[in-house]
Short mmCIF file of C-alpha atoms in Angstrom, two decimals:
data_model
loop_
_atom_site.label_atom_id
_atom_site.label_comp_id
_atom_site.label_asym_id
_atom_site.label_seq_id
_atom_site.Cartn_x
_atom_site.Cartn_y
_atom_site.Cartn_z
CA MET A 831 131.47 76.49 86.73
CA THR A 832 130.57 76.05 90.39
CA VAL A 833 131.56 78.86 92.72
CA ARG A 834 131.84 78.20 96.45
CA ARG A 835 131.95 81.01 98.99
CA LEU A 836 133.95 80.91 102.16
CA LEU A 837 132.69 84.30 103.33
CA ALA A 838 130.67 86.81 101.35
CA ILE A 839 128.75 89.96 102.19
CA GLY A 840 126.38 91.48 99.67
CA LYS A 841 123.15 91.21 97.75
CA ASP A 842 121.55 88.10 96.28
CA GLY A 843 118.41 89.29 94.52
CA ALA A 844 116.44 91.35 97.05
CA PHE A 845 118.26 89.73 99.99
CA TRP A 846 121.20 91.51 101.64
CA GLY A 847 123.18 89.25 103.90
CA VAL A 848 126.28 87.53 105.14
CA TRP A 849 127.02 84.07 103.72
CA CYS A 850 129.47 81.55 105.02
CA GLY A 851 130.46 78.16 103.65
CA PHE A 852 132.30 75.26 105.23
CA GLY A 853 133.53 71.85 104.25
CA ILE A 854 132.12 69.62 107.00
CA GLY A 855 132.29 65.82 106.99
CA GLY A 856 133.17 65.70 103.29
CA ARG A 857 130.22 67.96 102.40
CA TYR A 858 130.11 71.65 101.64
CA VAL A 859 127.57 73.49 103.80
CA GLU A 860 126.58 77.08 103.13
CA PHE A 861 124.29 79.32 105.14
CA GLY A 862 123.43 82.97 105.39
CA ALA A 863 121.81 85.57 107.56
CA PRO A 864 120.16 88.88 106.67
CA PHE A 865 121.67 92.16 107.80
CA ASP A 866 120.76 95.82 107.73
CA ARG A 867 122.57 97.15 104.67
CA GLU A 868 122.66 100.68 106.06
CA LYS A 869 124.60 99.55 109.16
CA LEU A 870 127.33 97.78 107.16
CA SER A 871 127.52 100.32 104.33
CA ASP A 872 128.53 103.21 106.58
CA GLY A 873 132.18 103.34 105.45
CA LYS A 874 133.45 101.97 108.78
CA TRP A 875 135.17 98.67 109.57
CA HIS A 876 132.96 95.90 110.98
CA HIS A 877 133.77 92.58 112.60
CA VAL A 878 132.22 89.43 111.11
CA ALA A 879 132.79 86.11 112.89
CA VAL A 880 131.46 82.58 112.45
CA SER A 881 131.39 79.88 115.10
CA PHE A 882 130.64 76.15 114.92
CA ASP A 883 130.21 74.14 118.13
CA GLY A 884 129.81 70.77 116.43
CA LYS A 885 126.07 71.24 116.08
CA HIS A 886 125.24 74.89 115.33
CA LEU A 887 126.77 77.39 112.91
CA ARG A 888 126.39 81.01 113.97
CA ILE A 889 127.21 84.32 112.28
CA PHE A 890 128.07 87.37 114.39
CA VAL A 891 128.31 90.91 113.02
CA ASP A 892 129.90 93.39 115.43
CA GLY A 893 129.37 90.89 118.25
CA VAL A 894 125.64 90.41 117.61
CA LYS A 895 124.30 87.00 116.55
#
């Protein structure tokens, strides 16, 4: 079974990060970025946003790229 993520936050092996996947041009593209686990595991709400300008995909956590 193939599992596709739209948005995921967590651990993949030793890597903690934010992953995002998109269907673009008939293809599924997935990317991720590391984050400081302590900052997002503090029991508070956090804002995660993704932008695509036609060329670059960017992940923002609490307004920081």
